[in-house]
Coordinates of C-alpha atoms in Angstrom, one line a residue:
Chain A
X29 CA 0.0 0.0 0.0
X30 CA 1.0 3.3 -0.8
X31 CA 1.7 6.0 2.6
X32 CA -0.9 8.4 0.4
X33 CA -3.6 6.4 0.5
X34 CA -6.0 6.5 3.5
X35 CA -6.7 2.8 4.7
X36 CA -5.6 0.9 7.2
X37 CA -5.4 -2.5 7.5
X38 CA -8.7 -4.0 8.7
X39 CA -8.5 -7.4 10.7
X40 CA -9.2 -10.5 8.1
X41 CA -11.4 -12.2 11.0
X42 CA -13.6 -9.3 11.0
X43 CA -14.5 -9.2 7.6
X44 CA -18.2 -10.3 8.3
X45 CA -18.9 -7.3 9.8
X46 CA -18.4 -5.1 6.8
X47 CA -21.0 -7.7 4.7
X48 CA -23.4 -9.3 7.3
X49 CA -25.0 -5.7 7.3
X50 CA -26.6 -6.4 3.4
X51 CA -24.2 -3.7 1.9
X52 CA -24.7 -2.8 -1.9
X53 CA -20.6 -3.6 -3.2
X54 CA -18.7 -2.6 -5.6
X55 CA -16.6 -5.8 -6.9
X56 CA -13.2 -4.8 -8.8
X57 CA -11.5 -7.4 -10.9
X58 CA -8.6 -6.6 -13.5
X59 CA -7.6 -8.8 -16.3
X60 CA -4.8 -7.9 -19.2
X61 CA -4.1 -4.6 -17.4
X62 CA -7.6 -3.5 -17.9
X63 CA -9.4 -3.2 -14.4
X64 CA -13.5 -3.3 -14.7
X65 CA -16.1 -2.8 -11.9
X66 CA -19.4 -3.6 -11.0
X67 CA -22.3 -3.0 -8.2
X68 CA -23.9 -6.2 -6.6
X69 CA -26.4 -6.5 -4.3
X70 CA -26.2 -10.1 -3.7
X71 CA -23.7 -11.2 -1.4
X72 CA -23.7 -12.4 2.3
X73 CA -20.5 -14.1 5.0
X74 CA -20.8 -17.6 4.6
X75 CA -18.2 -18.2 7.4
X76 CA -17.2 -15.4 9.9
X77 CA -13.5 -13.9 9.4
X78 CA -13.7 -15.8 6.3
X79 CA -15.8 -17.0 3.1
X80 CA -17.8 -14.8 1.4
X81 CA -20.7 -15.6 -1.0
X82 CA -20.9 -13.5 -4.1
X83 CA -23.2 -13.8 -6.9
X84 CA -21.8 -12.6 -10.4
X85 CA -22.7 -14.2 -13.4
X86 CA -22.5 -14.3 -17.3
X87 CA -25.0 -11.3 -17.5
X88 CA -21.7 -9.2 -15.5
X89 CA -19.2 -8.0 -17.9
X90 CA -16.6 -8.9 -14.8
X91 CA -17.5 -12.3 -14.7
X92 CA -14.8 -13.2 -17.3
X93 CA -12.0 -11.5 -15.8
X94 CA -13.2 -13.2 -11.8
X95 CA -13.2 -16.6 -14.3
X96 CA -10.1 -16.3 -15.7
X97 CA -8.2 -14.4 -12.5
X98 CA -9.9 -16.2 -9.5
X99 CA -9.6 -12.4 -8.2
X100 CA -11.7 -9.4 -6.9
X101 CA -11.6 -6.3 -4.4
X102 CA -15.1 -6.3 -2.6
X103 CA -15.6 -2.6 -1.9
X104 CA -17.9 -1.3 0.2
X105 CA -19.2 2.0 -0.5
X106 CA -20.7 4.7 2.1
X107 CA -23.8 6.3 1.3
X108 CA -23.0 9.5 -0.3
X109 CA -21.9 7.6 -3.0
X110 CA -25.0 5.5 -3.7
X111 CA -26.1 7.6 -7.0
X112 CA -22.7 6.6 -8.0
X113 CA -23.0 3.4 -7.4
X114 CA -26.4 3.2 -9.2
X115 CA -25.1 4.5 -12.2
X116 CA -22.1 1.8 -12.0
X117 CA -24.8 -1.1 -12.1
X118 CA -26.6 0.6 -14.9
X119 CA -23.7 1.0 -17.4
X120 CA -21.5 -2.7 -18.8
X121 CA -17.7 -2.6 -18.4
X122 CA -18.1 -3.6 -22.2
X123 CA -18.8 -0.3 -23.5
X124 CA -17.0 2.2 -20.6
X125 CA -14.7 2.2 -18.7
X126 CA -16.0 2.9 -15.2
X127 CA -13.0 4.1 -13.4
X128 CA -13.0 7.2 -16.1
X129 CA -16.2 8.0 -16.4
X130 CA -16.9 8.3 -12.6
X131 CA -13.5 9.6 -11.5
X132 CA -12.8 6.7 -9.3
X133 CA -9.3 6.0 -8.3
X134 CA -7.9 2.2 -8.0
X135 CA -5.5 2.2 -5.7
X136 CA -2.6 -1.1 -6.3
X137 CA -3.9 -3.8 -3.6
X138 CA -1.3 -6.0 -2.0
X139 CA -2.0 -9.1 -3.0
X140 CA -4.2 -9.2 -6.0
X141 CA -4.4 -7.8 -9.1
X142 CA -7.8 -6.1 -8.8
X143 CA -7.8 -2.5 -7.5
X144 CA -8.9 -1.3 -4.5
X145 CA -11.5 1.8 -5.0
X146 CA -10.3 4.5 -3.0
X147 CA -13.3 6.7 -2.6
X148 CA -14.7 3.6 -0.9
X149 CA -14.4 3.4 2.6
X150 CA -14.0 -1.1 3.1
X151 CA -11.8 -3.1 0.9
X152 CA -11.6 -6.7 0.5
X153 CA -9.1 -8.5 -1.3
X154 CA -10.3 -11.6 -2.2
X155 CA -9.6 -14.7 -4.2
X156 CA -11.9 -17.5 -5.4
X157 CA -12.3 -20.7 -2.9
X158 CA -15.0 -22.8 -4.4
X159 CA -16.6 -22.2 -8.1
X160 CA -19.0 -25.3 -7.3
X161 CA -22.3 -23.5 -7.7
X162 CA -20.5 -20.8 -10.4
X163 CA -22.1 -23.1 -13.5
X164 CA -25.3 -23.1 -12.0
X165 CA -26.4 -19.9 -10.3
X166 CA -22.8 -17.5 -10.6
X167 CA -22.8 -18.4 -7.3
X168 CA -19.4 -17.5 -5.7
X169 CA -17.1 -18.4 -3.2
X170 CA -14.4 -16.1 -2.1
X171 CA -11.8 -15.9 0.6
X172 CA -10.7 -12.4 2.0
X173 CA -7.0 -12.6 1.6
X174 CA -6.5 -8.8 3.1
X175 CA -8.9 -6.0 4.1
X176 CA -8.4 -2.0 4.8
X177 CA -10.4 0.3 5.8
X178 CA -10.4 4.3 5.8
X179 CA -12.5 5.3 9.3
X180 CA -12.7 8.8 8.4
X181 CA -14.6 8.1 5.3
X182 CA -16.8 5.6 6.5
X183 CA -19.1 8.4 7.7
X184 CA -23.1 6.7 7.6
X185 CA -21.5 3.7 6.6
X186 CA -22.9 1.1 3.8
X187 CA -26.5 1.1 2.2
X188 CA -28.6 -1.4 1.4
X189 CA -30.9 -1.8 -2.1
X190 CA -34.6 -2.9 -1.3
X191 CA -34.9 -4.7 -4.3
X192 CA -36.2 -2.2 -6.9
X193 CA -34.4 0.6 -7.6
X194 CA -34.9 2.2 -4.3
X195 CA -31.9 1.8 -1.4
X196 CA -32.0 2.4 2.6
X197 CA -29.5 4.2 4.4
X198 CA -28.9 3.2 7.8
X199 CA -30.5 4.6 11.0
X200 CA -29.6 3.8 14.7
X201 CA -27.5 1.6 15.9
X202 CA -28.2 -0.6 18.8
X203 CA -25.5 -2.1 20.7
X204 CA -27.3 -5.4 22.4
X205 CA -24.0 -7.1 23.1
X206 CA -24.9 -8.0 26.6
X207 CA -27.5 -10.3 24.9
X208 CA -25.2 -11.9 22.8
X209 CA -24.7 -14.9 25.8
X210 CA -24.1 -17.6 23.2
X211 CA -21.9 -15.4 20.7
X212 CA -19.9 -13.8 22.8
X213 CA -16.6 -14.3 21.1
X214 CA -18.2 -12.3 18.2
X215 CA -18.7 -9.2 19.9
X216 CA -15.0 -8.6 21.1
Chain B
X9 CA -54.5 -19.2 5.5
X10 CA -56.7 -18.7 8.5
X11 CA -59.0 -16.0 7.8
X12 CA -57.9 -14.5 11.3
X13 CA -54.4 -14.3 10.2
X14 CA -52.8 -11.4 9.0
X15 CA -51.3 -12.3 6.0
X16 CA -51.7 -11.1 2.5
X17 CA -50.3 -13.3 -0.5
X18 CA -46.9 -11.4 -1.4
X19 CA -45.7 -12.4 -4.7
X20 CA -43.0 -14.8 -5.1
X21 CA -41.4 -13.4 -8.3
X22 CA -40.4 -10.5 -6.0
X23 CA -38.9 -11.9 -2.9
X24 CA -35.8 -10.8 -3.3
X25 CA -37.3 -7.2 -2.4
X26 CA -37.3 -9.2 1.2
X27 CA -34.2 -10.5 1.6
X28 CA -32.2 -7.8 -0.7
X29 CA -31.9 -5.1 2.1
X30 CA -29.7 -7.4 4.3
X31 CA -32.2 -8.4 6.7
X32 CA -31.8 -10.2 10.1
X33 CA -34.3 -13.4 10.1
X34 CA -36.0 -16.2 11.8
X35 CA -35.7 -19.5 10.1
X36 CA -38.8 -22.0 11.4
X37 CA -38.9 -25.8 10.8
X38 CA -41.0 -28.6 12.1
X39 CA -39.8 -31.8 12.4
X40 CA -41.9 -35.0 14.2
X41 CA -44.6 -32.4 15.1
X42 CA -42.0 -30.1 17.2
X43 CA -41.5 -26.6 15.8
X44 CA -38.0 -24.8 16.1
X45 CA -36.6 -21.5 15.5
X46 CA -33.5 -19.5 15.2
X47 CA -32.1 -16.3 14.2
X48 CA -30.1 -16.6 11.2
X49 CA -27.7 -13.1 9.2
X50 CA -26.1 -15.2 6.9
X51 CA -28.9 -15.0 3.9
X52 CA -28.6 -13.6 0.5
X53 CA -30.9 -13.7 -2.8
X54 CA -29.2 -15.9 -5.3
X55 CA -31.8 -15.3 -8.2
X56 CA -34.3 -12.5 -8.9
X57 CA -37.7 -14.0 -7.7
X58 CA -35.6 -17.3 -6.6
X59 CA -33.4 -19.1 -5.0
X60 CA -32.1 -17.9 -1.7
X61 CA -28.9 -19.2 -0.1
X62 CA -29.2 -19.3 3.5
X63 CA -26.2 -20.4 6.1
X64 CA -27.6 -22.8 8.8
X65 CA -25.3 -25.7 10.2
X66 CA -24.3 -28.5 12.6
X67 CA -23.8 -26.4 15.3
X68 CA -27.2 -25.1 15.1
X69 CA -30.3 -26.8 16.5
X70 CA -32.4 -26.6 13.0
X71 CA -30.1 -28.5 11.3
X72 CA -31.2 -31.5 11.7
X73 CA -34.7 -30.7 10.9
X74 CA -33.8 -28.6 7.5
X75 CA -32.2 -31.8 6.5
X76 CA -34.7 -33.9 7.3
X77 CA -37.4 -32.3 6.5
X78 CA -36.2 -30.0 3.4
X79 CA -38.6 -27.3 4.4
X80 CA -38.7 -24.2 6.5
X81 CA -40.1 -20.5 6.6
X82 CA -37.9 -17.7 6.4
X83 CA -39.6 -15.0 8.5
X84 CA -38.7 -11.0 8.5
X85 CA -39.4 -9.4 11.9
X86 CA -39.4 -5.4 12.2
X87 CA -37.0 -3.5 14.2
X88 CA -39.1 -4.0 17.1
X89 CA -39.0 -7.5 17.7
X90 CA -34.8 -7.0 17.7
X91 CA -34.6 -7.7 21.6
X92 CA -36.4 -10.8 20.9
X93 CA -34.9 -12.0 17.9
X94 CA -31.1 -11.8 19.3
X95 CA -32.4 -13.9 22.4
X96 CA -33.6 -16.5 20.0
X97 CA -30.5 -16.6 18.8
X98 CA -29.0 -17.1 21.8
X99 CA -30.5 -19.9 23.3
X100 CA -31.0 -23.4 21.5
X101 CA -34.0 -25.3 20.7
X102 CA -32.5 -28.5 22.2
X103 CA -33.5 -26.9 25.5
X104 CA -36.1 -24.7 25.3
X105 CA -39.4 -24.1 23.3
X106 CA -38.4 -21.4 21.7
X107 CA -42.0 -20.4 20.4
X108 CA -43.5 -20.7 23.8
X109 CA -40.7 -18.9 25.7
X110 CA -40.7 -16.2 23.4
X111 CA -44.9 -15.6 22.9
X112 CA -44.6 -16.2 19.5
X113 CA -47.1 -17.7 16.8
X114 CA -46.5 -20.2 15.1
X115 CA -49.4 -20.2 11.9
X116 CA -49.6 -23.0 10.0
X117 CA -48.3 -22.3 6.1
X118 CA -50.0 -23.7 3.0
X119 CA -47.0 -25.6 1.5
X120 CA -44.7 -26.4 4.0
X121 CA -45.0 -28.2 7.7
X122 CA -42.8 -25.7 9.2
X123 CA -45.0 -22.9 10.6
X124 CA -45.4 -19.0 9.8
X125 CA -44.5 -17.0 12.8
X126 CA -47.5 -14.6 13.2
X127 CA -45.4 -11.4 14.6
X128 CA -43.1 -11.1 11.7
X129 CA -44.3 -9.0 8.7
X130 CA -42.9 -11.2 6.1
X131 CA -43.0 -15.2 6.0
X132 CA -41.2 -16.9 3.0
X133 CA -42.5 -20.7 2.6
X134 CA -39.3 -22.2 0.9
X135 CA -38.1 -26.2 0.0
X136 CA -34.5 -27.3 0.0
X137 CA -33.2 -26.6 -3.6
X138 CA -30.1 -27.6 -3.3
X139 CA -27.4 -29.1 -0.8
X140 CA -23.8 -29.5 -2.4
X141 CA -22.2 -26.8 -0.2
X142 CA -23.8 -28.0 3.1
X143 CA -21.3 -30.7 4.1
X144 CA -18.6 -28.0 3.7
X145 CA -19.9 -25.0 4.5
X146 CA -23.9 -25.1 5.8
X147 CA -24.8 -23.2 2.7
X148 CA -28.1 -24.2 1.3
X149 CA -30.1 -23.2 -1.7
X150 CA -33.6 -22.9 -0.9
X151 CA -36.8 -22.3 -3.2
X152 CA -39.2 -19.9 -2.1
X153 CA -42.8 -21.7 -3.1
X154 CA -45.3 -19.6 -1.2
X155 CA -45.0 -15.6 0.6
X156 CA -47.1 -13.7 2.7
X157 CA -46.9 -10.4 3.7
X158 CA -48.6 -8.3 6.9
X159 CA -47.9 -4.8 5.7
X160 CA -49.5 -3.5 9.0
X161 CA -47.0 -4.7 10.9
X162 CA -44.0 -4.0 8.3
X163 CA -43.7 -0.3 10.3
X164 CA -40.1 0.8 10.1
X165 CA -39.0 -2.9 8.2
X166 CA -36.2 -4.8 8.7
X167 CA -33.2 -4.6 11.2
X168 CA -29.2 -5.8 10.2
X169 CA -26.9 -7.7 12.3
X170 CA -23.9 -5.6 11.8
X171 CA -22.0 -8.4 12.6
X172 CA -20.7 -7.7 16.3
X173 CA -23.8 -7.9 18.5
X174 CA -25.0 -4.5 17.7
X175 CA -28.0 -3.7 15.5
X176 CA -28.6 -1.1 12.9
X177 CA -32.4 0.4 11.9
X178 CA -33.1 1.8 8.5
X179 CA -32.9 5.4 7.8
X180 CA -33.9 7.5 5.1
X181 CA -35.0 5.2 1.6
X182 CA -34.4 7.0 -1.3
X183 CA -35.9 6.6 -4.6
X184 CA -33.5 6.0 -7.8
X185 CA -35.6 3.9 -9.8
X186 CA -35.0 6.6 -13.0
X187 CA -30.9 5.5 -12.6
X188 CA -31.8 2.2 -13.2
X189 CA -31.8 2.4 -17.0
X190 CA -30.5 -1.1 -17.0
X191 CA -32.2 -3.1 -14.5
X192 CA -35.7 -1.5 -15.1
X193 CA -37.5 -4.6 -15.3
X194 CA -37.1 -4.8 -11.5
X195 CA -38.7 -1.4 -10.3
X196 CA -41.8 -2.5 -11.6

């Protein structure tokens, strides 16, 4: 990582924090020096501090370069950026390229190809673990290799789309940790 | 349906409107005339109007009965069952009643033996589509068959697990249907 850019690194066995909310992502991949990027909405922690299930398939421009690289940056992207992000999902990689058109910046990542987005404030370098259900459904399974994070811009945090074209930021938080009896070890 | 009940059909080509937004649930099953419950984060759409992948394993009580049975309900409660729902989740079927120690209904669904639980706003009847990543990973594909709605009760919607034992509401939901030039077919 470079000493300009604003993330620090997040803790790998964390990771399910940044996605068990139901973010909207962006999902960076990079094949043959040309990097691409898309929105998703469907994605969830399959295991905490680890797997994450992504679904990205033949309809996604990306989904040849995640093929061919088994590699991605899952970013997460705060709120004041969801018209952004919108407009990301509603354009193909085919005909634009994304990181022009809405002045983002990839930043290098440490360990895979795929930039990081640096007006995001969560990202995830990940690599393919299991391509079992890719055939069938573009269902996804990636492993977070590394994972920063830039506090100061994480501001209202992620946002969630409802399905149809309309997307919830996040109200209050609730901290109900003391209930958490049988999960303890998740709340440190 | 019971005529007293709530619940109004909801249709099934848009449940991922439900599950989209990130949503904390309550997975029900039946099994040998006992009905379970338990609080599950891990859940994701995998199709538009389909498939949802769900995380539910060994370690948890319902296991058992999900693969016996190959049924359950996936059930949305509003913020203000949150208090409930993370004690659910923190105590285990195998010694307690779950439905009677909470005050919760169970209503019988159409489809499934697993019941409807009367205080959440949502109930999604699903089958077991498919199992190949439940051995490793308690990932499971399940069909959504049947889906009833109580939009008196929906108030403020769902609540996410941010992963740590605290909770976050929903906000403000803004409208961007007109940026989705793409996906239009879903704003419908």
């Amino acid at each position: 990582m470079s000493d300009r850019t604003p993330f620090q690194p997040y803790p790998v066995e964390h990771v399910h924090r940044l996605i068990e909310p139901g973010p909207v992502v962006l999902v960076s991949t990079a094949v043959e020096g040309r990097a691409n990027l898309m929105t998703n909405g469907f994605n969830m922690p399959v295991v905490h501090g680890g797997l994450i299930a992504l679904v990205l398939g033949p309809w996604d421009h990306s989904f040849d370069a995640l093929r061919r690289t088994g590699e991605c940056v899952i970013a997460v992207p705060g709120a004041e950026l969801m018209e952004t992000v919108v407009d990301i999902g509603n354009v193909s990689g085919a005909e634009v390229d994304k990181w022009a058109r809405f002045a983002l910046t990839p930043v290098p990542a440490a360990e895979v190809g795929a930039p990081l987005v640096g007006e995001c404030f969560a990202n995830l370098e990940c690599r393919v673990a299991d391509r079992r259900l890719v055939d069938d459904y573009g269902l996804w399974l990636v492993e977070p290799v590394r994972a920063w994070i830039d506090e100061e811009r994480r501001g209202a945090g992620e946002f969630h789309h409802r399905g149809d074209g309309t997307f919830s930021t996040n109200g209050a938080t609730l901290d109900l940790r003391h209930r958490m009896t049988r999960w303890s070890h998740l709340t440190a």
